[in-house]
Amino acid sequence: MNPVEFGLAAAVAVGLAGTVAALLVPRPARPGVTGACVAVAGALGLTAGIAAVTGVTWSVHLPAVLPLAGVDLAVDGLSGVFLAVAGAVAVAAGIYGIGYARHGLDGRAVQAAFPMFVLSLLLVPAAGGVGTFGLCWELMALSSLILVLAEHRRRPAVASAGLWYAVMTHLGFVAILVGLLVAAGPADGGSFAAIRAAAPGLPPAVAGLAFMACLVGFGSKAGIVPLHAWLPRAHPEAPSHVSALMSAAMVNLGVYGVVRVGIDLLGGGPRWWWLLTLAVGAVSAVYGILQAVVAGDLKRLLGHSTTENMGLVLVGVGACGLFTVDGEAVLAALALTAALLHVIGHAAFKTLLFLSAGSVLHATGTRDLDALGGLRARMPATTAAFGLGALAASALPPGTAFVSEWLLLQSLVHGLPAAGVVASIVLPLGVAAVALTAGLAVATFVKAFGVGFLARPRGSGAAGARESPPTMLAGMALAAAACVGLAIAPMLVLPALAQVAGTLTRTGPPVSGAVTIELDGVAGAMSPVLLAAALVAGCVVVVVLVRVSAARPARRETRLWDCGGGPLTERMQYTATSFAEPLQRVFDNVLQPVQDIEVTHHRESQYLVEAVAYRRRVPDRIERRLYEPVLAAVAAWGRAGRRLATGSVHLYLGFGFAVLCGAFVMLVVTR
Amino acid sequence: MGIEMSGLTVQLLDIAAGALLLTAVLVVWRRELSVILRVFALQGVALAGLVAVLASAQRSVELGLVALGLLVLRGVVLPLLVRRSLAGAGPVRRETTPMLNVAASLLAAAALTLLALAVSVPLVALDPSPATRAVPVAVAVVLIGLMVMVTRRHAVSQVVGFLLMDNGITAVAFLTTAGIGLLVEAGIALDVLLVAGVLHVLTGRIRETFGDTDLSALRELHD
């Protein structure tokens, strides 16, 4: 039996069993059963994905399952990458969810939606036709919506986040459907194979419309600026293992859609498609990380960072398309390899970060960085996990993101000599955006880790924190192992990814080597293992030298110098807000923060200050400029419509009567 | 329809169609609710007669059974059901102040009949036969039923308006097609029965809650 077929079929069976079990099993056993089913389904999906990446393809047409269109499934290397990522994230999230769900998340609907969501995540990349794709996509949207709304009784913000998510994901779905249907119009049937065969005959304007609609729809799922508004709302309000699944597996499918439609189905396209993709990717990357660096909410920060990383992936995809148009197949394959590797790396570290953020939320009851701190002693495992995730997320060696961003930069830099006029302007800008993003990401994660976990507790929640249960730690450990593996030995996955990218861009794999990553076709080599080893060795040498050379004075116990102002308190530590303040100043024109300083003077004298209140908010400018006018217009339209609805039954009936008679009169008159 | 009809059959068909329209106009004209119900029962009989004439013209046993079913449902069961909800609907037995007074309603009914005639011309032109020539009458009944729903205040007359419309729709269906099948008709009949039942319960509830069945008093339905 085909391993892909076996893996997918078994995953579907186990996932459905999990959904049914969640509905039947009594409450105490429910999280365990569904969590186990999710993990097993994820593992099966992972094996199917790995098999597909290594070259096993599988496709099937089941006409009886769905009326009219039937179900088309087709798994190739590209599907395999996203299938494997979704499966792997599901394994970690499923195990983690067993412990996490014990706190009010063991309701029937939520637990039943969880396996369903994972199942849809596995089926979307496996879909091989417009009908099946739309069905799975919608299933994914609905099941994730139920999960986002899981805690709606506890916080009113959840309902608003759910509304944003529901509206934006459905508008995005409309755009995707329009794009796919336009592309499928002249094709013989709705299967992807038929669309691929008919694509060369599409007029350029029609193909452009299809691509644009798909870019809008998939971009909104990937959280690309300016369609990102739902992401920093829904990610923080969802339960953390769901956030991990959404951020590490679901948003990837937006990228999958762009690659599948743009590069595979429509077979490339004119230059402007890819310039646009590259531009929105670069803008999203910079804007996302800028919002993250000033965010004070731990999970919101991670959500903004998702926008950033998806932006970087789209830069890679855009560069791939651009190089394909210019005939630089090797560079195109390299850029796509970098993008796919970044998808995998991002999935690994974002799973780890969201799971450990959930562990913090679970223990302290707050996501506000300004109220955290001092968790190192109380939650050592979680602190280690988050620290590892933060290192992986910042593009520094030996981090996970470093390898993929290095590959991305290599492709952009090597593209310069061959580039035309437009590309020779765009590519350096892309390099600058990636570099700026990398720098800001370091600042962001230093802030998140340093303020959130180190020093002394800034709030009562953090002061009373306890380490999370073993199942949650096990989920985090799996994600951590994936991060370390991808950082030290990316060559485990890189050749397979290069093969997939090479097949898509109709050339050979652009990367080779075992220990050292060697670029084929362009000059460049790098070894993450040796780099990491050198770093560790360097650190050891420095520590030893310091220990040996520094003369150690006699130890004295004494009070800390406090300028005579009384003992130092926790409030005097750096907070997330103060840490980001210099950066906020630098990017003042872009961010336009709203600040408010209130000084209360002493009653006796104007010269004595009693209290200083400082308030800062960084409203999303794009949201204010772009969404608020639209929302206001819709609201005005709604108010106008309300005047028609007076509550009179007769009036309502009269509307129908008048319209019917009007239509008849029109028929009579115009005929 | 392509079925030859004898002169007598055509005349019977025209009489049935005429009775259908006449009863609809009578519903608009009269204000006493019990009278309206009696007229409505008559219309059910006329509809059953129409289908029976079609059945005899087509020599179809199935259509004959449908006619029998229609007679029972629309001539007996539905009027009885509505009469029961009228009995429970309180002291008001007259449509006292309709939104449109009787004279204007009658004029409007005439205008709607003209409109139905004008709009059905292409339908008749598709296949001119005695049966399709009666289609405008059925369309007029649909429009008059809708008008009754829009202009009457009493819950029971609203129900009658709805059922009038449904009679019209059924008549259109039988006149334009060569019979719509026993199963489909049975399904529709069941639907209508269900709707009438729901409306019956609803009228009772409205009366229990508000002590009245004047629908124009219900102004809190929005938002």
PDB file of N, CA and C in Angstrom, chain A residues 469-497:
ATOM      1  N   PRO A 469       1.988  20.950  34.223  1.00  0.00           N
ATOM      2  CA  PRO A 469       1.984  19.491  34.308  1.00  0.00           C
ATOM      3  C   PRO A 469       2.844  18.843  33.224  1.00  0.00           C
ATOM      4  N   PRO A 470       3.236  17.568  33.443  1.00  0.00           N
ATOM      5  CA  PRO A 470       4.191  16.904  32.539  1.00  0.00           C
ATOM      6  C   PRO A 470       3.716  16.801  31.093  1.00  0.00           C
ATOM      7  N   THR A 471       2.393  16.639  30.847  1.00  0.00           N
ATOM      8  CA  THR A 471       1.972  16.508  29.445  1.00  0.00           C
ATOM      9  C   THR A 471       2.286  17.783  28.681  1.00  0.00           C
ATOM     10  N   MET A 472       2.054  18.939  29.345  1.00  0.00           N
ATOM     11  CA  MET A 472       2.347  20.197  28.671  1.00  0.00           C
ATOM     12  C   MET A 472       3.839  20.316  28.396  1.00  0.00           C
ATOM     13  N   LEU A 473       4.643  19.927  29.402  1.00  0.00           N
ATOM     14  CA  LEU A 473       6.095  19.999  29.214  1.00  0.00           C
ATOM     15  C   LEU A 473       6.537  19.055  28.099  1.00  0.00           C
ATOM     16  N   ALA A 474       5.863  17.882  27.989  1.00  0.00           N
ATOM     17  CA  ALA A 474       6.238  16.935  26.944  1.00  0.00           C
ATOM     18  C   ALA A 474       5.986  17.529  25.566  1.00  0.00           C
ATOM     19  N   GLY A 475       4.824  18.200  25.408  1.00  0.00           N
ATOM     20  CA  GLY A 475       4.540  18.851  24.128  1.00  0.00           C
ATOM     21  C   GLY A 475       5.604  19.876  23.791  1.00  0.00           C
ATOM     22  N   MET A 476       5.985  20.668  24.815  1.00  0.00           N
ATOM     23  CA  MET A 476       7.013  21.684  24.581  1.00  0.00           C
ATOM     24  C   MET A 476       8.350  21.043  24.244  1.00  0.00           C
ATOM     25  N   ALA A 477       8.649  19.917  24.905  1.00  0.00           N
ATOM     26  CA  ALA A 477       9.935  19.259  24.667  1.00  0.00           C
ATOM     27  C   ALA A 477      10.033  18.769  23.222  1.00  0.00           C
ATOM     28  N   LEU A 478       8.923  18.244  22.695  1.00  0.00           N
ATOM     29  CA  LEU A 478       8.936  17.787  21.304  1.00  0.00           C
ATOM     30  C   LEU A 478       9.262  18.944  20.366  1.00  0.00           C
ATOM     31  N   ALA A 479       8.553  20.083  20.595  1.00  0.00           N
ATOM     32  CA  ALA A 479       8.794  21.244  19.729  1.00  0.00           C
ATOM     33  C   ALA A 479      10.230  21.726  19.878  1.00  0.00           C
ATOM     34  N   ALA A 480      10.755  21.684  21.121  1.00  0.00           N
ATOM     35  CA  ALA A 480      12.131  22.135  21.350  1.00  0.00           C
ATOM     36  C   ALA A 480      13.112  21.242  20.605  1.00  0.00           C
ATOM     37  N   ALA A 481      12.857  19.921  20.647  1.00  0.00           N
ATOM     38  CA  ALA A 481      13.745  19.001  19.939  1.00  0.00           C
ATOM     39  C   ALA A 481      13.747  19.315  18.446  1.00  0.00           C
ATOM     40  N   ALA A 482      12.558  19.620  17.895  1.00  0.00           N
ATOM     41  CA  ALA A 482      12.492  19.957  16.470  1.00  0.00           C
ATOM     42  C   ALA A 482      13.299  21.211  16.183  1.00  0.00           C
ATOM     43  N   CYS A 483      13.212  22.211  17.084  1.00  0.00           N
ATOM     44  CA  CYS A 483      13.968  23.460  16.880  1.00  0.00           C
ATOM     45  C   CYS A 483      15.461  23.181  16.848  1.00  0.00           C
ATOM     46  N   VAL A 484      15.916  22.405  17.840  1.00  0.00           N
ATOM     47  CA  VAL A 484      17.354  22.127  17.921  1.00  0.00           C
ATOM     48  C   VAL A 484      17.798  21.360  16.677  1.00  0.00           C
ATOM     49  N   GLY A 485      16.998  20.353  16.312  1.00  0.00           N
ATOM     50  CA  GLY A 485      17.348  19.558  15.141  1.00  0.00           C
ATOM     51  C   GLY A 485      17.470  20.410  13.896  1.00  0.00           C
ATOM     52  N   LEU A 486      16.491  21.290  13.691  1.00  0.00           N
ATOM     53  CA  LEU A 486      16.506  22.122  12.488  1.00  0.00           C
ATOM     54  C   LEU A 486      17.641  23.129  12.518  1.00  0.00           C
ATOM     55  N   ALA A 487      18.036  23.546  13.727  1.00  0.00           N
ATOM     56  CA  ALA A 487      19.105  24.548  13.823  1.00  0.00           C
ATOM     57  C   ALA A 487      20.469  23.916  13.582  1.00  0.00           C
ATOM     58  N   ILE A 488      20.687  22.714  14.160  1.00  0.00           N
ATOM     59  CA  ILE A 488      22.018  22.093  14.092  1.00  0.00           C
ATOM     60  C   ILE A 488      22.175  21.294  12.798  1.00  0.00           C
ATOM     61  N   ALA A 489      21.125  20.560  12.450  1.00  0.00           N
ATOM     62  CA  ALA A 489      21.252  19.661  11.310  1.00  0.00           C
ATOM     63  C   ALA A 489      20.158  19.904  10.278  1.00  0.00           C
ATOM     64  N   PRO A 490      20.139  21.076   9.681  1.00  0.00           N
ATOM     65  CA  PRO A 490      19.094  21.336   8.678  1.00  0.00           C
ATOM     66  C   PRO A 490      19.245  20.458   7.448  1.00  0.00           C
ATOM     67  N   MET A 491      20.435  19.859   7.278  1.00  0.00           N
ATOM     68  CA  MET A 491      20.618  19.012   6.104  1.00  0.00           C
ATOM     69  C   MET A 491      19.779  17.752   6.165  1.00  0.00           C
ATOM     70  N   LEU A 492      19.175  17.488   7.333  1.00  0.00           N
ATOM     71  CA  LEU A 492      18.257  16.348   7.412  1.00  0.00           C
ATOM     72  C   LEU A 492      17.045  16.576   6.513  1.00  0.00           C
ATOM     73  N   VAL A 493      16.574  17.825   6.442  1.00  0.00           N
ATOM     74  CA  VAL A 493      15.376  18.091   5.648  1.00  0.00           C
ATOM     75  C   VAL A 493      15.695  18.833   4.359  1.00  0.00           C
ATOM     76  N   LEU A 494      16.823  19.540   4.343  1.00  0.00           N
ATOM     77  CA  LEU A 494      17.091  20.452   3.234  1.00  0.00           C
ATOM     78  C   LEU A 494      17.167  19.774   1.867  1.00  0.00           C
ATOM     79  N   PRO A 495      17.852  18.614   1.723  1.00  0.00           N
ATOM     80  CA  PRO A 495      17.900  18.004   0.386  1.00  0.00           C
ATOM     81  C   PRO A 495      16.516  17.676  -0.157  1.00  0.00           C
ATOM     82  N   ALA A 496      15.625  17.164   0.719  1.00  0.00           N
ATOM     83  CA  ALA A 496      14.272  16.828   0.262  1.00  0.00           C
ATOM     84  C   ALA A 496      13.537  18.092  -0.168  1.00  0.00           C
ATOM     85  N   LEU A 497      13.677  19.163   0.626  1.00  0.00           N
ATOM     86  CA  LEU A 497      13.024  20.429   0.267  1.00  0.00           C
ATOM     87  C   LEU A 497      13.580  20.952  -1.049  1.00  0.00           C
TER      88      LEU A 497
END
